[in-house]
Structures are given as C-alpha cells and as structure tokens.
PDB file of C-alpha atoms in Angstrom:
ATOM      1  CA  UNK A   1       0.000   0.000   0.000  1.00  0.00           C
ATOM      2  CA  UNK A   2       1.885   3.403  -0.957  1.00  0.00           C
ATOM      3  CA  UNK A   3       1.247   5.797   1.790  1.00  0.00           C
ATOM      4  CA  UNK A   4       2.577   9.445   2.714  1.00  0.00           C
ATOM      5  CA  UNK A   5       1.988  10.973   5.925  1.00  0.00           C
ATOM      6  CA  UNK A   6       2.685  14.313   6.653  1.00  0.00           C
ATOM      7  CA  UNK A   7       3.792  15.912   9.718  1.00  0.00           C
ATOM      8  CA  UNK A   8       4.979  19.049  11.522  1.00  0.00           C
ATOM      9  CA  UNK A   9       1.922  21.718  10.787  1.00  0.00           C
ATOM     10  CA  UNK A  10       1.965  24.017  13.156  1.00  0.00           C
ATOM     11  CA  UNK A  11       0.339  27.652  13.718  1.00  0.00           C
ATOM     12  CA  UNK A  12       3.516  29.832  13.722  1.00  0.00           C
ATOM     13  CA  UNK A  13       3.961  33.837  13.824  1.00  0.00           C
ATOM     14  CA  UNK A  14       5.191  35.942  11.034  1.00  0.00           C
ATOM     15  CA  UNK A  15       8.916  35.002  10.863  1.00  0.00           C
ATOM     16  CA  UNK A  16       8.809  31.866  12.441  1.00  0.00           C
ATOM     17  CA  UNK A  17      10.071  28.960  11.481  1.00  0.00           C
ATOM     18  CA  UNK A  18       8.236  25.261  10.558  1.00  0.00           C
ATOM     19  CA  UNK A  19       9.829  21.719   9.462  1.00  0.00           C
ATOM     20  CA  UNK A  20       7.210  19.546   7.768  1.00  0.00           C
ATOM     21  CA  UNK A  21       7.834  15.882   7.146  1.00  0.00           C
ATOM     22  CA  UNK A  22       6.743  13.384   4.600  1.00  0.00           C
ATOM     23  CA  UNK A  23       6.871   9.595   5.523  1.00  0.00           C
ATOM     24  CA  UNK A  24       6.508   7.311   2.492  1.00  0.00           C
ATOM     25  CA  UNK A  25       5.657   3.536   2.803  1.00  0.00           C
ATOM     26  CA  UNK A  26       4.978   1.615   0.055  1.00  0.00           C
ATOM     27  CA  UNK A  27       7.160   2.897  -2.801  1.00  0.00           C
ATOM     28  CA  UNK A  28      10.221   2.592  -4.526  1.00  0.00           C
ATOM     29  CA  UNK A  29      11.435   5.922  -2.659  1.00  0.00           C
ATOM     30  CA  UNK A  30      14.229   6.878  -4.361  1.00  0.00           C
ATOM     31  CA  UNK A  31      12.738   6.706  -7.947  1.00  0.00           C
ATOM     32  CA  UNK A  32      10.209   9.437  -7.035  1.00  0.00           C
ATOM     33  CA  UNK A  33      10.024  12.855  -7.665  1.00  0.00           C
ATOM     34  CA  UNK A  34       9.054  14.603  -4.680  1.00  0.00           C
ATOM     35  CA  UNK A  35       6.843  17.672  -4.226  1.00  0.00           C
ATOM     36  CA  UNK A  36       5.213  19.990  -1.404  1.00  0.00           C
ATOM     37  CA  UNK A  37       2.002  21.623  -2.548  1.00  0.00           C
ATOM     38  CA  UNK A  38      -0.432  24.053  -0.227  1.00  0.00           C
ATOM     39  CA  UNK A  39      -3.608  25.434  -0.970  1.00  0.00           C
ATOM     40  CA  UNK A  40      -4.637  28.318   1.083  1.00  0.00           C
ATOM     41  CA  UNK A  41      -8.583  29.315   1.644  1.00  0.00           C
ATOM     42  CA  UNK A  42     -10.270  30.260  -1.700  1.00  0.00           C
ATOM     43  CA  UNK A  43      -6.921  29.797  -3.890  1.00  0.00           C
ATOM     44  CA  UNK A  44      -5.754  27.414  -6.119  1.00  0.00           C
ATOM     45  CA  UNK A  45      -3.802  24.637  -5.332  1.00  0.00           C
ATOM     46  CA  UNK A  46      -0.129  25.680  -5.660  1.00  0.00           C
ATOM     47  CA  UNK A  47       3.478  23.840  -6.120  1.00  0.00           C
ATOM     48  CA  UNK A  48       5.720  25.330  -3.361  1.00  0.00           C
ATOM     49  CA  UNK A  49       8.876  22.793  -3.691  1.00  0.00           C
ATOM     50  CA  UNK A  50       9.619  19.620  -5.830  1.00  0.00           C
ATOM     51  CA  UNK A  51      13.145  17.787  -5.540  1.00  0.00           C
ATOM     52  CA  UNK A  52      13.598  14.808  -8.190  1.00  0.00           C
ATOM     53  CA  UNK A  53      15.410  11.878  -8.448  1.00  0.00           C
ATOM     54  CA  UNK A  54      18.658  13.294  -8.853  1.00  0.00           C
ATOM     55  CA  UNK A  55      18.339  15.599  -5.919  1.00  0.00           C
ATOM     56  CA  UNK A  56      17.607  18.550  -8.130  1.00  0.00           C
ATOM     57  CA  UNK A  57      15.694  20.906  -6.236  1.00  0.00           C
ATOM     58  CA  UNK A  58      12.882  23.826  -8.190  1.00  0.00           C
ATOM     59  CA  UNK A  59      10.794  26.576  -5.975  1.00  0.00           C
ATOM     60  CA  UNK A  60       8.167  28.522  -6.203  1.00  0.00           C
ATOM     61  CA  UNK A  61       9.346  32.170  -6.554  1.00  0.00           C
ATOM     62  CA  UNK A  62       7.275  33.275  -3.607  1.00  0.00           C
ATOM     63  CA  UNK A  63       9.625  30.906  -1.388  1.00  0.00           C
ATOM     64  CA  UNK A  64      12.497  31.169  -3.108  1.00  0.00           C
ATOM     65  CA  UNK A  65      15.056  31.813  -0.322  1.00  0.00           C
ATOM     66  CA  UNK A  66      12.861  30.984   2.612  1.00  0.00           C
ATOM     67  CA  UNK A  67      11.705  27.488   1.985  1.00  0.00           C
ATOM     68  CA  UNK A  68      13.709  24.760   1.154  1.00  0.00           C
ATOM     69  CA  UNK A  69      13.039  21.312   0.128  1.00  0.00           C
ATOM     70  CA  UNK A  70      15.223  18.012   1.199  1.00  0.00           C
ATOM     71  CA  UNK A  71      14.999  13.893   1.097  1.00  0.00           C
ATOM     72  CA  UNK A  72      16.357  11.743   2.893  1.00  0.00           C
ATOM     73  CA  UNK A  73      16.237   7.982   0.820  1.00  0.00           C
ATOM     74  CA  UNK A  74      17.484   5.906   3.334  1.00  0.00           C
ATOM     75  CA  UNK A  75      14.700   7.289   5.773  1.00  0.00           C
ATOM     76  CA  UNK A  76      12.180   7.550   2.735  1.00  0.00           C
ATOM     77  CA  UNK A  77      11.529  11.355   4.046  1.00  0.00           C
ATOM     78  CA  UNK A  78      10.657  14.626   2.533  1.00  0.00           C
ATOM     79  CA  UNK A  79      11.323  17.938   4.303  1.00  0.00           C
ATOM     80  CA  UNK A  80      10.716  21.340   4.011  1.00  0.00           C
ATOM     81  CA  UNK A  81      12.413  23.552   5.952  1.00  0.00           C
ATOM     82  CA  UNK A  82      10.079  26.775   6.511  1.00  0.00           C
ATOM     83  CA  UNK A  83      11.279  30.025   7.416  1.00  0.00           C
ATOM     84  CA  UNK A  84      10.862  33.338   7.540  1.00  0.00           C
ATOM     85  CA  UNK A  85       7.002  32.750   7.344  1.00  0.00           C
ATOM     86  CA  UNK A  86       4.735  35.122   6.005  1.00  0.00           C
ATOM     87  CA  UNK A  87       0.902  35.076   6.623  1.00  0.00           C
ATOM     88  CA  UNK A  88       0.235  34.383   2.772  1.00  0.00           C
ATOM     89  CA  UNK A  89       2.442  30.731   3.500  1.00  0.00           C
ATOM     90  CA  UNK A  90      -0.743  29.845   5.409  1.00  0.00           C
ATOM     91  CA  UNK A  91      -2.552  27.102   4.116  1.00  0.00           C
ATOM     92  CA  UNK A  92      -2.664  23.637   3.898  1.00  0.00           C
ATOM     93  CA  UNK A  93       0.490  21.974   2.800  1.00  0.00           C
ATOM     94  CA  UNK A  94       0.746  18.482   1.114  1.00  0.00           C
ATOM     95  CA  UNK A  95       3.250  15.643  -0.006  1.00  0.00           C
ATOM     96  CA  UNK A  96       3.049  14.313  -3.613  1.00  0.00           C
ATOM     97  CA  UNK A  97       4.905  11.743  -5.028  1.00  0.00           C
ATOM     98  CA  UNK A  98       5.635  11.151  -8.588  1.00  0.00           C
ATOM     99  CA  UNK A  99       7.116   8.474 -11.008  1.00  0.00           C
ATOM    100  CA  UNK A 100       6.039   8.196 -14.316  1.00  0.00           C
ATOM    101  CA  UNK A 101       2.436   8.552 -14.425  1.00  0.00           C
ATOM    102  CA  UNK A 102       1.528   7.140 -10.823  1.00  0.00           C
ATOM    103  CA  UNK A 103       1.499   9.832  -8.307  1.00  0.00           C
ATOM    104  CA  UNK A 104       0.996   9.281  -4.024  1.00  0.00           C
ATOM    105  CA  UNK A 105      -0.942  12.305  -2.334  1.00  0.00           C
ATOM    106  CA  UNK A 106      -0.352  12.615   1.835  1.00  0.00           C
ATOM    107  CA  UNK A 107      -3.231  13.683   3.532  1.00  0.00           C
ATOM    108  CA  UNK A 108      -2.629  17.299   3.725  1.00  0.00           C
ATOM    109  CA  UNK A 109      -1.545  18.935   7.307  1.00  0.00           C
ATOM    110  CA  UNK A 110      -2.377  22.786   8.140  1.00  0.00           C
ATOM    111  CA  UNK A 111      -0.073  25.375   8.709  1.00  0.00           C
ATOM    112  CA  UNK A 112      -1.106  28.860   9.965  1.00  0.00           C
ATOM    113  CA  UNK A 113       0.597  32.292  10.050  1.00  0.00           C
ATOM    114  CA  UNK A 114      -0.173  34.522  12.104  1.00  0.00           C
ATOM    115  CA  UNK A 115       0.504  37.013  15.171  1.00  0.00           C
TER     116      UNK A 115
END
C-alpha cells in the first residue's frame, strides 16, 4: 500500500520557522520525484517545492530563499524547511509523489501564520 503521511503543521507567527515531514511507505522511494504543494482558503492549489530523483531541487518564486526542500532515501523522508514565514504561506500543505504517471498524495496537514 503506498502511503505518505505528513507531519509538523503548526500555527507559527510571522517570521517563524516550521519543518514539515513526509513519511513514504509503500514505494520505490528513491525513484520518485518529490513535491510539497499548499492550498490556502479560496486559492488554487499551488506547487511550493519539488526535488527529483537526482536531488535537483525547483521553488516557487514566492519561497524562493525561505523554503527549502530536502529527502532523505534511506529514511524515505521529505522535508521542508520553513522560514521566515509570512501570513500568505498559510494554508494547507501536502506531499506528492511522482514516477512516471503514478502519483501518491499525503493527507494534507495545516499550517497557519499569524501574530
């Protein structure tokens, strides 16, 4: 059964700082592409952060500099490293894993910015 469960959401002040992590069961970890999406109330759903295969990391230019996306293969993790949040990061964030043209959706865990 492929699984990802996400992990760290938090409500967090402007400037603060949150680590989310993805847990993946199920899959061939390392041959995903790896992604952290977040849809905020009455927005689209948005890609934040993917890191492929090869470690090759891509942002969103409204993180760029401030978020930062990681995996681990031996622990079959995904991180992203939050900081310097802003109250438009708010939102719900979620894993997504990719390979080919199967893809793995976590459940989605809230984060919330604000003083």
């Amino acid at each position: 059964q492929a699984q990802l469960v996400e992990s760290g959401g938090d409500s967090v002040q402007p400037g603060g700082s949150l680590r989310l992590s993805c847990a993946a069961s199920g899959i061939s970890f390392s041959f995903y592409a790896l992604a952290w999406y977040r849809q905020a109330p009455g927005k689209e759903r948005e890609l934040v952060a993917r890191v492929r295969a090869n470690q090759r990391p891509d942002y969103s230019d409204s993180v760029q500099g401030r978020l930062t996306i990681s995996r681990d293969n031996a622990k079959k993790e995904v991180y992203l490293q939050m900081n310097n949040l802003k109250p438009e990061d708010r939102g719900v964030y979620c894993c997504n894993a990719v390979l080919g043209a199967r893809g793995v959706w976590g459940g989605g865990g809230q984060v919330t910015v604000a003083s």
